[in-house]
Amino acid sequence: MRSPAGNAELALLLEVSGTPKPGNVDRHRDLADLRFEHFLAGAVGARDGLALAADGAAVGPAFERAVEGMATQEGGNTQFGALLLLVPLVRAAREELSQPVAEAVVQETTVGDAASFYRAFDHVDVGVDDPPEDMATLDVRRGADAIPALEERGLTLFDIMERSVPGDGVAREWVRGFDRSFAAAERLAAADGPISDRTAAVFLSLLAERPDTLVATRHDEATAREVTDRAAELVADDALETDPEAVEPFAADLVDRGVNPGTTADITAAGLFIGLEHGAIEL
Amino acid sequence: MRSPAGNAELALLLEVSGTPKPGNVDRHRDLADLRFEHFLAGAVGARDGLALAADGAAVGPAFERAVEGMATQEGGNTQFGALLLLVPLVRAAREELSQPVAEAVVQETTVGDAASFYRAFDHVDVGVDDPPEDMATLDVRRGADAIPALEERGLTLFDIMERSVPGDGVAREWVRGFDRSFAAAERLAAADGPISDRTAAVFLSLLAERPDTLVATRHDEATAREVTDRAAELVADDALETDPEAVEPFAADLVDRGVNPGTTADITAAGLFIGLEHGAIEL
């Protein structure tokens, strides 16, 4: 039997291998400076931090370690958001991998966990938006420099995530009991065929449901909305099943425009982990 | 910096991702019952055994553990031969990853290491040939049942490997100081482009040099020779650089005939590990 840390690493590998995943690196597509091999190395590098979480380390330090290891490759940020979902889920799996337990894990995070989270930004460049005005001293891009302000205000990592909704789809999972991650796991289990195909189908269904917040951050809300609408049309037409070729122009267009629905990929990875842990995805 | 165990796992992932690798599973090709995802899970599962070797465990027990973990997926044998190369190389990296040190590591193996090696065959079906008549009681397919005969004859794991040459290209590496593995690492470092392309080029160059012993075992010597001759023609034409399409019919034909040059892939993985450890392959 694979360990929870092993399953979390495998979830990262299966996520990047799912194809077609329009706009993102996948088994059949590289971006100019961000290639499949960087994601492989990112997943391998994250393993020790994931193992810390599995051994019962606090969420913040385990996450920081996972990000530090993930960043030991030359492609830049590959799986920051996915790890922010996986680390608390791995921690929850010590007791039971359910929504209530995962919710309790994130609600019990501390100011110390928040400090580790900020330190993680020193290891890698992450695409984030400007914070609201009253949060300027807490801009995550300040990294460890923001820790004194954080401690002064006594904010836990859960508090930080709460303040990042609705602009951040990963933070939204933290405050909503990982509902889309668990839904993704159910869909992965219900789908047929090789895991790569199922991953692609679930990715597209998630993208069709809600605009990707990384796309909204890097481009704008209108772009994110347009991408979701096009994904919804493909899902409505059951394109992956009936006319896979129809997905290709969409995928190519997103890559050309540099539109990468990374948050949707993060949630897909979390769903893969849950499915593997529950034995609902057999491999 | 990645740990040696991390680099060994990454080498397995990079090997299976290199494409085109005629006859084998690669980033763009699955076989009927053996898919890319099985290799991902095999690599993840091998990690704990590789970490044992990195921590100084004896070669046999570390190998058995790596194989047991590798086999925790439903595709069957994915990386047995590669692990038989990687485990002593990871062990050597504790001191220095050089041919003389790797040679010393394998020459110092014991009867206990040989017993672990035999037990590893209980975890997974491996394609091997009938042993010579005087080795019948030591047929590896007997798994742990062969251990009493092994102990009676006092054979170390190195002794077993010595008796498996020339029919086994992995065993040949053990008795020849891993010369093709180190040569592969040099070629990988000297090549240009994404690692996936370099891996494919080095795989083809190795295949062009010597008949693959797994092909000879599963089919016959003539088939192995024919595959090598065709690979040599493609290498002579510099096909991967000048006419990549020319490689496709070869790849498709091998898959159709069920011809999988697995030993060549094993040596490619060993070369990738050496290149990563030496910093000659940057990623």
Coordinates of C-alpha atoms in Angstrom, one line a residue:
Chain A
M1 CA 0.0 0.0 0.0
R2 CA 1.2 3.5 -0.9
S3 CA 1.7 5.9 2.0
P4 CA -0.4 9.1 2.1
A5 CA 2.8 11.1 1.2
G6 CA 3.3 8.7 -1.8
N7 CA -0.3 9.2 -2.9
A8 CA 0.0 12.9 -2.6
E9 CA 3.1 12.9 -4.8
L10 CA 1.4 10.5 -7.2
A11 CA -1.6 12.9 -7.4
L12 CA 0.7 15.7 -8.6
L13 CA 2.2 13.4 -11.2
L14 CA -1.2 12.1 -12.4
E15 CA -2.5 15.7 -12.6
V16 CA 0.2 16.9 -14.9
S17 CA -0.1 13.8 -17.0
G18 CA -3.9 14.2 -17.6
T19 CA -4.4 15.3 -21.2
P20 CA -5.8 17.4 -22.8
K21 CA -5.9 20.0 -20.0
P22 CA -6.4 23.2 -22.0
G23 CA -3.9 26.0 -21.2
N24 CA -1.7 23.9 -18.9
V25 CA 1.3 21.7 -19.2
D26 CA 0.2 18.1 -19.7
R27 CA 1.4 14.8 -21.0
H28 CA 1.2 16.1 -24.6
R29 CA 2.0 19.8 -24.2
D30 CA 4.8 22.0 -22.8
L31 CA 4.8 25.7 -22.4
A32 CA 7.8 27.7 -23.6
D33 CA 9.7 27.9 -20.3
L34 CA 7.7 25.5 -18.2
R35 CA 7.9 21.9 -19.2
F36 CA 6.6 18.5 -18.2
E37 CA 9.9 17.6 -16.7
H38 CA 9.7 20.6 -14.3
F39 CA 6.5 19.3 -12.9
L40 CA 8.0 15.8 -12.4
A41 CA 10.9 17.4 -10.5
G42 CA 8.5 19.6 -8.5
A43 CA 6.5 16.5 -7.4
V44 CA 9.6 14.6 -6.4
G45 CA 10.9 17.6 -4.5
A46 CA 7.7 18.1 -2.6
R47 CA 7.8 14.5 -1.2
D48 CA 9.7 15.3 2.0
G49 CA 7.3 18.1 3.0
L50 CA 4.3 15.9 2.3
A51 CA 5.9 13.2 4.4
L52 CA 6.3 15.7 7.3
A53 CA 2.6 16.4 7.1
A54 CA 1.9 12.6 7.1
D55 CA 4.0 12.3 10.2
G56 CA 2.0 14.9 12.0
A57 CA 4.0 18.1 11.5
A58 CA 2.0 21.3 11.6
V59 CA 0.5 22.4 8.3
G60 CA 2.6 25.6 7.9
P61 CA 6.1 24.1 8.4
A62 CA 5.2 21.0 6.3
F63 CA 3.9 23.3 3.5
E64 CA 7.0 25.5 3.6
R65 CA 9.2 22.4 3.3
A66 CA 7.1 21.0 0.5
V67 CA 7.3 24.3 -1.4
E68 CA 11.1 24.6 -0.8
G69 CA 11.5 21.1 -2.3
M70 CA 9.1 21.7 -5.1
A71 CA 11.0 24.8 -6.1
T72 CA 14.3 22.8 -6.5
Q73 CA 13.9 22.9 -10.3
E74 CA 14.4 25.5 -12.9
G75 CA 10.9 26.0 -14.2
G76 CA 9.7 28.2 -11.3
N77 CA 6.4 27.7 -9.6
T78 CA 4.8 24.4 -10.6
Q79 CA 2.6 23.2 -7.7
F80 CA 2.4 25.8 -5.0
G81 CA -1.4 25.9 -5.0
A82 CA -1.8 22.2 -5.2
L83 CA 0.5 21.8 -2.2
L84 CA -1.6 24.3 -0.3
L85 CA -4.5 21.9 -0.7
L86 CA -2.6 18.6 -0.4
V87 CA -0.7 19.4 2.9
P88 CA -3.9 19.8 5.0
L89 CA -5.5 16.9 3.3
V90 CA -2.5 14.6 4.0
R91 CA -2.6 15.8 7.6
A92 CA -6.3 15.0 7.8
A93 CA -5.6 11.5 6.4
R94 CA -3.8 10.7 9.7
E95 CA -7.2 10.7 11.3
E96 CA -9.8 10.4 8.5
L97 CA -9.8 11.9 5.0
S98 CA -13.2 13.5 5.2
Q99 CA -14.5 17.1 4.8
P100 CA -15.1 17.7 8.5
V101 CA -11.7 16.5 9.5
A102 CA -10.0 18.5 6.8
E103 CA -12.0 21.5 7.9
A104 CA -10.9 21.0 11.5
V105 CA -7.2 20.8 10.4
V106 CA -7.3 24.1 8.6
Q107 CA -9.3 25.8 11.3
E108 CA -6.8 24.8 13.9
T109 CA -3.9 26.4 12.1
T110 CA -1.9 29.0 14.1
V111 CA -0.1 32.3 13.6
G112 CA 3.1 30.2 13.4
D113 CA 1.6 28.3 10.4
A114 CA 0.8 31.6 8.8
A115 CA 4.5 32.7 9.3
S116 CA 5.7 29.5 7.6
F117 CA 3.2 30.2 4.7
Y118 CA 4.8 33.6 4.2
R119 CA 8.3 32.2 4.3
A120 CA 7.2 29.8 1.6
F121 CA 6.9 32.8 -0.8
D122 CA 10.6 33.4 -0.4
H123 CA 11.3 30.1 -2.1
V124 CA 9.4 30.7 -5.4
D125 CA 7.6 33.4 -7.4
V126 CA 3.8 32.9 -7.2
G127 CA 1.3 34.7 -9.3
V128 CA -0.9 36.7 -6.9
D129 CA -3.0 39.8 -7.0
D130 CA -2.5 43.1 -5.0
P131 CA -4.0 42.6 -1.6
P132 CA -6.9 44.9 -0.3
E133 CA -5.6 48.2 1.1
D134 CA -6.0 47.2 4.7
M135 CA -3.8 44.1 4.0
A136 CA -0.9 45.9 2.3
T137 CA 1.6 45.1 5.0
L138 CA 0.5 41.5 4.7
D139 CA 1.1 41.2 1.0
V140 CA 2.4 37.7 0.6
R141 CA 4.9 38.9 -2.0
R142 CA 6.8 40.4 1.0
G143 CA 7.5 36.9 2.2
A144 CA 9.1 36.7 5.6
D145 CA 9.2 40.5 5.8
A146 CA 5.5 40.5 6.5
I147 CA 5.8 38.2 9.5
P148 CA 6.0 41.0 12.2
A149 CA 2.8 42.6 10.8
L150 CA 1.2 39.2 10.8
E151 CA 2.2 38.4 14.4
E152 CA 1.1 41.9 15.5
R153 CA -2.4 41.3 14.1
G154 CA -2.5 37.7 15.4
L155 CA -3.7 36.2 12.2
T156 CA -3.6 32.4 11.7
L157 CA -3.2 30.8 8.4
F158 CA -6.9 30.1 8.3
D159 CA -7.5 33.8 8.9
I160 CA -5.2 34.7 6.0
M161 CA -7.1 32.2 3.7
E162 CA -10.4 33.6 4.8
R163 CA -9.3 37.1 3.7
S164 CA -8.1 35.8 0.3
V165 CA -11.6 34.6 -0.8
P166 CA -13.2 35.1 -3.3
G167 CA -10.1 36.1 -5.4
D168 CA -8.3 32.8 -4.7
G169 CA -9.9 29.5 -5.5
V170 CA -7.5 27.6 -3.3
A171 CA -8.3 29.7 -0.3
R172 CA -11.9 29.1 -1.1
E173 CA -11.4 25.4 -0.6
W174 CA -9.9 26.1 2.8
V175 CA -12.9 28.0 4.0
R176 CA -15.5 25.8 2.3
G177 CA -14.4 22.4 3.6
F178 CA -12.6 21.5 0.4
D179 CA -16.0 20.9 -1.3
R180 CA -14.8 21.1 -4.9
S181 CA -11.8 18.8 -4.1
F182 CA -14.1 16.1 -2.7
A183 CA -16.5 16.6 -5.6
A184 CA -13.6 16.2 -8.0
A185 CA -12.7 12.9 -6.3
E186 CA -16.2 11.6 -6.7
R187 CA -16.3 12.5 -10.4
L188 CA -12.9 10.8 -10.9
A189 CA -14.2 7.6 -9.3
A190 CA -17.4 7.7 -11.4
A191 CA -15.6 8.2 -14.7
D192 CA -14.4 5.4 -17.0
G193 CA -11.1 4.8 -18.8
P194 CA -7.5 5.4 -18.1
I195 CA -6.8 7.9 -15.3
S196 CA -5.3 10.3 -17.7
D197 CA -8.6 10.6 -19.6
R198 CA -10.6 10.8 -16.4
T199 CA -8.3 13.6 -15.1
A200 CA -8.8 15.6 -18.3
A201 CA -12.6 15.2 -18.0
V202 CA -12.7 16.3 -14.4
F203 CA -10.4 19.2 -15.1
L204 CA -12.7 20.4 -17.8
S205 CA -15.8 20.0 -15.7
L206 CA -14.3 22.0 -12.9
L207 CA -13.2 24.7 -15.3
A208 CA -16.7 24.8 -16.8
E209 CA -18.2 25.4 -13.3
R210 CA -16.3 28.4 -12.0
P211 CA -13.9 30.9 -13.5
D212 CA -10.3 30.0 -12.7
T213 CA -8.9 32.5 -10.1
L214 CA -5.3 32.3 -11.4
V215 CA -6.6 33.3 -14.8
A216 CA -8.5 36.2 -13.3
T217 CA -5.4 37.3 -11.4
R218 CA -3.0 37.1 -14.3
H219 CA -5.4 38.4 -16.9
D220 CA -8.8 39.6 -15.8
E221 CA -12.3 38.5 -14.7
A222 CA -13.6 38.7 -18.3
T223 CA -10.9 36.4 -19.6
A224 CA -11.6 33.9 -16.8
R225 CA -15.3 34.0 -17.5
E226 CA -14.8 33.5 -21.2
V227 CA -12.6 30.5 -20.6
T228 CA -15.2 29.0 -18.3
D229 CA -17.9 29.6 -20.9
R230 CA -16.0 27.9 -23.6
A231 CA -15.2 24.9 -21.2
A232 CA -18.9 24.7 -20.4
E233 CA -19.8 24.5 -24.1
L234 CA -17.4 21.7 -24.6
V235 CA -18.7 19.9 -21.5
A236 CA -22.3 20.4 -22.7
D237 CA -21.4 18.9 -26.1
D238 CA -19.6 16.0 -24.2
A239 CA -16.7 16.9 -26.5
L240 CA -14.0 14.8 -24.8
E241 CA -16.1 11.7 -25.4
T242 CA -17.7 12.4 -28.8
D243 CA -15.3 14.8 -30.5
P244 CA -12.0 15.1 -28.7
E245 CA -10.6 17.1 -31.7
A246 CA -12.9 20.0 -30.7
V247 CA -11.0 20.5 -27.5
E248 CA -7.7 21.0 -29.3
P249 CA -8.3 24.5 -30.8
F250 CA -9.4 25.7 -27.3
A251 CA -6.2 24.2 -25.8
A252 CA -4.0 25.7 -28.4
D253 CA -5.7 29.1 -28.1
L254 CA -5.2 29.3 -24.4
V255 CA -1.5 28.3 -24.7
D256 CA -1.0 31.0 -27.4
R257 CA -2.5 33.6 -25.1
G258 CA -0.6 32.5 -22.0
V259 CA -3.8 31.6 -20.2
N260 CA -3.1 28.8 -17.7
P261 CA -6.0 27.7 -15.5
G262 CA -3.7 26.7 -12.7
T263 CA -6.2 26.8 -9.8
T264 CA -8.4 24.3 -11.6
A265 CA -5.4 22.1 -11.9
D266 CA -4.7 22.4 -8.2
I267 CA -8.2 21.3 -7.3
T268 CA -7.9 18.4 -9.8
A269 CA -4.7 17.3 -8.0
A270 CA -6.5 17.4 -4.6
G271 CA -9.3 15.3 -6.1
L272 CA -6.8 12.8 -7.3
F273 CA -5.2 12.5 -3.9
I274 CA -8.6 11.9 -2.2
G275 CA -9.6 9.3 -4.8
L276 CA -6.3 7.5 -4.4
E277 CA -6.5 7.5 -0.6
H278 CA -10.1 6.3 -0.6
G279 CA -9.2 3.5 -3.0
A280 CA -11.8 5.0 -5.4
I281 CA -9.2 5.4 -8.1
E282 CA -7.4 2.1 -8.6
L283 CA -3.9 2.1 -10.0
Chain B
M1 CA 19.2 20.2 -3.6
R2 CA 17.5 16.9 -4.4
S3 CA 18.5 13.9 -2.3
P4 CA 20.1 10.9 -4.1
A5 CA 16.8 9.0 -3.5
G6 CA 14.9 11.9 -5.0
N7 CA 17.2 11.9 -8.0
A8 CA 16.8 8.2 -8.5
E9 CA 13.1 8.5 -8.5
L10 CA 13.2 11.4 -10.8
A11 CA 15.5 9.4 -13.2
L12 CA 12.7 6.8 -13.4
L13 CA 10.1 9.4 -14.2
L14 CA 12.3 11.1 -16.8
E15 CA 13.1 7.8 -18.4
V16 CA 9.5 6.9 -19.0
S17 CA 8.8 10.5 -20.2
G18 CA 11.5 10.5 -22.9
T19 CA 9.9 10.1 -26.3
P20 CA 10.0 8.5 -28.8
K21 CA 11.4 5.4 -27.1
P22 CA 10.5 2.8 -29.7
G23 CA 8.7 -0.3 -28.3
N24 CA 8.3 1.1 -24.8
V25 CA 5.8 3.1 -22.8
D26 CA 6.7 6.8 -23.1
R27 CA 5.2 10.2 -22.7
H28 CA 3.2 9.7 -26.0
R29 CA 2.6 5.9 -26.0
D30 CA 0.9 3.4 -23.8
L31 CA 0.9 -0.4 -24.3
A32 CA -2.4 -2.3 -24.0
D33 CA -2.1 -3.3 -20.3
L34 CA 0.9 -1.3 -19.3
R35 CA 0.4 2.5 -19.2
F36 CA 2.3 5.6 -18.4
E37 CA 0.4 5.9 -15.1
H38 CA 1.7 2.5 -13.9
F39 CA 5.3 3.8 -14.4
L40 CA 4.5 6.9 -12.4
A41 CA 3.1 4.8 -9.6
G42 CA 6.1 2.4 -9.8
A43 CA 8.6 5.3 -9.4
V44 CA 6.7 6.7 -6.5
G45 CA 6.5 3.3 -4.8
A46 CA 10.2 2.7 -5.3
R47 CA 11.2 5.8 -3.3
D48 CA 11.3 4.2 0.2
G49 CA 13.6 1.5 -1.0
L50 CA 15.8 4.0 -2.7
A51 CA 15.9 6.0 0.4
L52 CA 17.1 2.9 2.4
A53 CA 20.0 2.6 0.0
A54 CA 20.8 6.3 0.4
D55 CA 20.8 5.8 4.1
G56 CA 23.3 3.0 3.9
A57 CA 21.2 -0.1 3.9
A58 CA 22.7 -3.2 2.2
V59 CA 22.0 -3.5 -1.5
G60 CA 19.8 -6.6 -1.3
P61 CA 17.3 -5.4 1.3
A62 CA 17.1 -1.9 -0.2
F63 CA 16.4 -3.5 -3.6
E64 CA 13.8 -5.8 -2.3
R65 CA 12.0 -3.0 -0.6
A66 CA 12.2 -0.8 -3.7
V67 CA 10.7 -3.6 -5.8
E68 CA 8.0 -4.3 -3.3
G69 CA 7.0 -0.6 -3.5
M70 CA 7.4 -0.4 -7.3
A71 CA 5.0 -3.4 -7.6
T72 CA 2.2 -1.6 -5.7
Q73 CA 0.4 -0.8 -8.9
E74 CA -1.7 -2.9 -11.3
G75 CA 0.5 -2.8 -14.4
G76 CA 2.9 -5.5 -13.2
N77 CA 6.7 -5.1 -13.6
T78 CA 7.6 -1.6 -14.6
Q79 CA 11.1 -0.9 -13.3
F80 CA 12.7 -4.1 -11.8
G81 CA 15.8 -3.9 -14.0
A82 CA 16.2 -0.1 -13.6
L83 CA 16.1 -0.5 -9.8
L84 CA 18.7 -3.3 -10.0
L85 CA 21.0 -0.6 -11.5
L86 CA 19.8 2.3 -9.4
V87 CA 20.1 0.8 -5.9
P88 CA 23.9 0.1 -6.0
L89 CA 24.4 3.5 -7.7
V90 CA 22.5 5.3 -5.0
R91 CA 24.5 3.3 -2.4
A92 CA 27.8 4.4 -4.2
A93 CA 26.7 8.0 -4.2
R94 CA 27.0 8.0 -0.4
E95 CA 30.8 7.9 -1.0
E96 CA 31.3 8.9 -4.6
L97 CA 29.3 8.2 -7.7
S98 CA 32.1 6.8 -9.8
Q99 CA 32.7 3.6 -11.7
P100 CA 35.3 2.2 -9.2
V101 CA 33.0 2.9 -6.2
A102 CA 30.0 1.4 -7.9
E103 CA 32.1 -1.6 -8.7
A104 CA 33.2 -2.0 -5.1
V105 CA 29.6 -1.7 -3.9
V106 CA 28.4 -4.6 -6.1
Q107 CA 31.5 -6.7 -5.4
E108 CA 30.9 -6.4 -1.7
T109 CA 27.4 -7.9 -1.8
T110 CA 26.8 -11.0 0.3
V111 CA 24.8 -14.2 0.3
G112 CA 22.2 -12.2 2.3
D113 CA 21.9 -9.7 -0.5
A114 CA 21.3 -12.5 -2.9
A115 CA 18.6 -13.9 -0.7
S116 CA 16.8 -10.5 -0.8
F117 CA 17.2 -10.4 -4.5
Y118 CA 15.4 -13.8 -4.8
R119 CA 12.7 -12.6 -2.4
A120 CA 12.1 -9.6 -4.7
F121 CA 10.9 -12.0 -7.4
D122 CA 8.0 -13.0 -5.1
H123 CA 6.6 -9.4 -5.4
V124 CA 6.4 -9.2 -9.2
D125 CA 6.5 -11.2 -12.4
V126 CA 9.7 -10.5 -14.3
G127 CA 10.6 -11.7 -17.8
V128 CA 13.6 -14.0 -17.5
D129 CA 15.0 -16.9 -19.4
D130 CA 15.5 -20.5 -18.3
P131 CA 18.8 -20.7 -16.3
P132 CA 21.7 -22.9 -17.4
E133 CA 21.2 -26.5 -16.3
D134 CA 23.6 -26.4 -13.4
M135 CA 21.6 -23.3 -12.1
A136 CA 18.2 -24.9 -12.2
T137 CA 17.7 -24.9 -8.5
L138 CA 18.7 -21.3 -8.5
D139 CA 16.1 -20.2 -11.1
V140 CA 15.1 -16.8 -10.0
R141 CA 11.5 -17.6 -10.8
R142 CA 11.5 -19.9 -7.7
G143 CA 11.7 -16.7 -5.6
A144 CA 12.4 -17.4 -1.9
D145 CA 12.2 -21.1 -2.5
A146 CA 15.6 -21.0 -4.1
I147 CA 17.2 -19.4 -1.0
P148 CA 18.4 -22.7 0.6
A149 CA 20.1 -23.8 -2.6
L150 CA 21.7 -20.3 -2.8
E151 CA 23.0 -20.5 0.8
E152 CA 24.3 -24.0 0.4
R153 CA 26.4 -22.9 -2.6
G154 CA 27.4 -19.7 -0.8
L155 CA 26.7 -17.4 -3.8
T156 CA 26.6 -13.6 -3.3
L157 CA 24.5 -11.3 -5.3
F158 CA 27.5 -10.4 -7.4
D159 CA 28.1 -14.1 -8.1
I160 CA 24.5 -14.5 -9.3
M161 CA 24.9 -11.5 -11.6
E162 CA 28.2 -12.9 -12.9
R163 CA 26.4 -16.1 -13.9
S164 CA 23.6 -14.2 -15.6
V165 CA 25.9 -12.5 -18.2
P166 CA 25.8 -12.4 -21.2
G167 CA 22.0 -13.1 -21.4
D168 CA 21.1 -10.1 -19.1
G169 CA 22.2 -6.6 -20.0
V170 CA 21.6 -5.4 -16.4
A171 CA 23.8 -8.1 -14.9
R172 CA 26.4 -7.1 -17.5
E173 CA 26.5 -3.6 -16.0
W174 CA 27.2 -5.1 -12.6
V175 CA 30.2 -7.0 -13.7
R176 CA 31.5 -4.3 -16.1
G177 CA 31.6 -1.4 -13.7
F178 CA 28.3 0.1 -15.1
D179 CA 30.2 1.2 -18.2
R180 CA 27.1 1.7 -20.4
S181 CA 25.3 3.6 -17.6
F182 CA 28.1 6.0 -17.2
A183 CA 28.5 6.4 -21.0
A184 CA 24.8 7.1 -21.2
A185 CA 25.2 9.9 -18.6
E186 CA 28.0 11.5 -20.6
R187 CA 25.8 11.4 -23.8
L188 CA 22.9 12.9 -21.9
A189 CA 25.0 15.7 -20.7
A190 CA 26.6 16.3 -24.1
A191 CA 23.2 16.4 -26.0
D192 CA 21.1 19.6 -26.4
G193 CA 17.4 20.4 -25.9
P194 CA 14.8 19.3 -23.4
I195 CA 15.6 16.3 -21.3
S196 CA 12.8 14.3 -22.9
D197 CA 14.5 14.7 -26.4
R198 CA 17.9 13.9 -25.0
T199 CA 16.6 10.8 -23.2
A200 CA 15.1 9.6 -26.5
A201 CA 18.3 10.2 -28.4
V202 CA 20.4 8.3 -25.8
F203 CA 18.0 5.5 -25.6
L204 CA 18.2 5.0 -29.4
S205 CA 22.0 5.2 -29.4
L206 CA 22.2 2.5 -26.7
L207 CA 19.7 0.4 -28.6
A208 CA 21.8 0.8 -31.8
E209 CA 24.9 -0.4 -30.0
R210 CA 23.9 -3.8 -28.5
P211 CA 20.9 -6.1 -28.9
D212 CA 18.5 -5.6 -26.0
T213 CA 18.6 -8.7 -23.7
L214 CA 15.0 -8.4 -22.7
V215 CA 14.0 -8.6 -26.3
A216 CA 16.3 -11.6 -26.8
T217 CA 14.7 -13.3 -23.7
R218 CA 11.1 -12.7 -24.6
H219 CA 11.5 -13.2 -28.4
D220 CA 14.8 -14.4 -29.7
E221 CA 18.4 -13.3 -30.6
A222 CA 17.4 -12.7 -34.2
T223 CA 14.7 -10.3 -33.2
A224 CA 16.9 -8.4 -30.8
R225 CA 19.6 -8.2 -33.5
E226 CA 17.1 -6.9 -36.1
V227 CA 15.8 -4.2 -33.6
T228 CA 19.4 -3.1 -33.0
D229 CA 20.2 -2.9 -36.7
R230 CA 17.1 -0.8 -37.4
A231 CA 18.0 1.5 -34.5
A232 CA 21.6 1.8 -35.9
E233 CA 20.2 2.9 -39.3
L234 CA 18.1 5.6 -37.6
V235 CA 21.1 6.8 -35.6
A236 CA 23.3 6.8 -38.7
D237 CA 20.7 8.9 -40.5
D238 CA 20.6 11.2 -37.5
A239 CA 16.8 10.6 -37.8
L240 CA 15.7 12.1 -34.5
E241 CA 17.3 15.4 -35.5
T242 CA 16.7 15.5 -39.2
D243 CA 13.6 13.4 -39.8
P244 CA 11.8 12.4 -36.5
E245 CA 8.9 11.0 -38.5
A246 CA 11.1 8.2 -39.7
V247 CA 11.3 6.9 -36.1
E248 CA 7.5 6.5 -35.8
P249 CA 7.0 3.5 -38.1
F250 CA 9.8 1.7 -36.2
A251 CA 8.1 2.6 -32.9
A252 CA 4.7 1.5 -34.1
D253 CA 6.0 -1.8 -35.5
L254 CA 7.7 -2.7 -32.2
V255 CA 4.6 -2.0 -30.2
D256 CA 2.5 -4.0 -32.7
R257 CA 4.8 -7.0 -32.3
G258 CA 5.1 -6.6 -28.5
V259 CA 8.8 -6.0 -28.7
N260 CA 9.9 -3.9 -25.7
P261 CA 13.6 -3.1 -25.3
G262 CA 13.3 -2.8 -21.6
T263 CA 16.9 -3.4 -20.7
T264 CA 17.9 -0.4 -22.8
A265 CA 15.4 1.6 -20.9
D266 CA 16.9 0.4 -17.6
I267 CA 20.4 1.6 -18.6
T268 CA 18.9 4.9 -19.8
A269 CA 17.4 5.4 -16.3
A270 CA 20.7 4.7 -14.7
G271 CA 22.4 7.2 -17.0
L272 CA 19.8 9.8 -16.1
F273 CA 20.5 9.2 -12.4
I274 CA 24.2 9.6 -12.8
G275 CA 23.7 12.8 -14.9
L276 CA 21.4 14.3 -12.3
E277 CA 23.7 13.4 -9.4
H278 CA 26.7 14.9 -11.1
G279 CA 24.8 18.0 -12.0
A280 CA 25.5 17.3 -15.6
I281 CA 21.8 17.3 -16.4
E282 CA 20.3 20.5 -15.2
L283 CA 16.7 20.6 -14.2

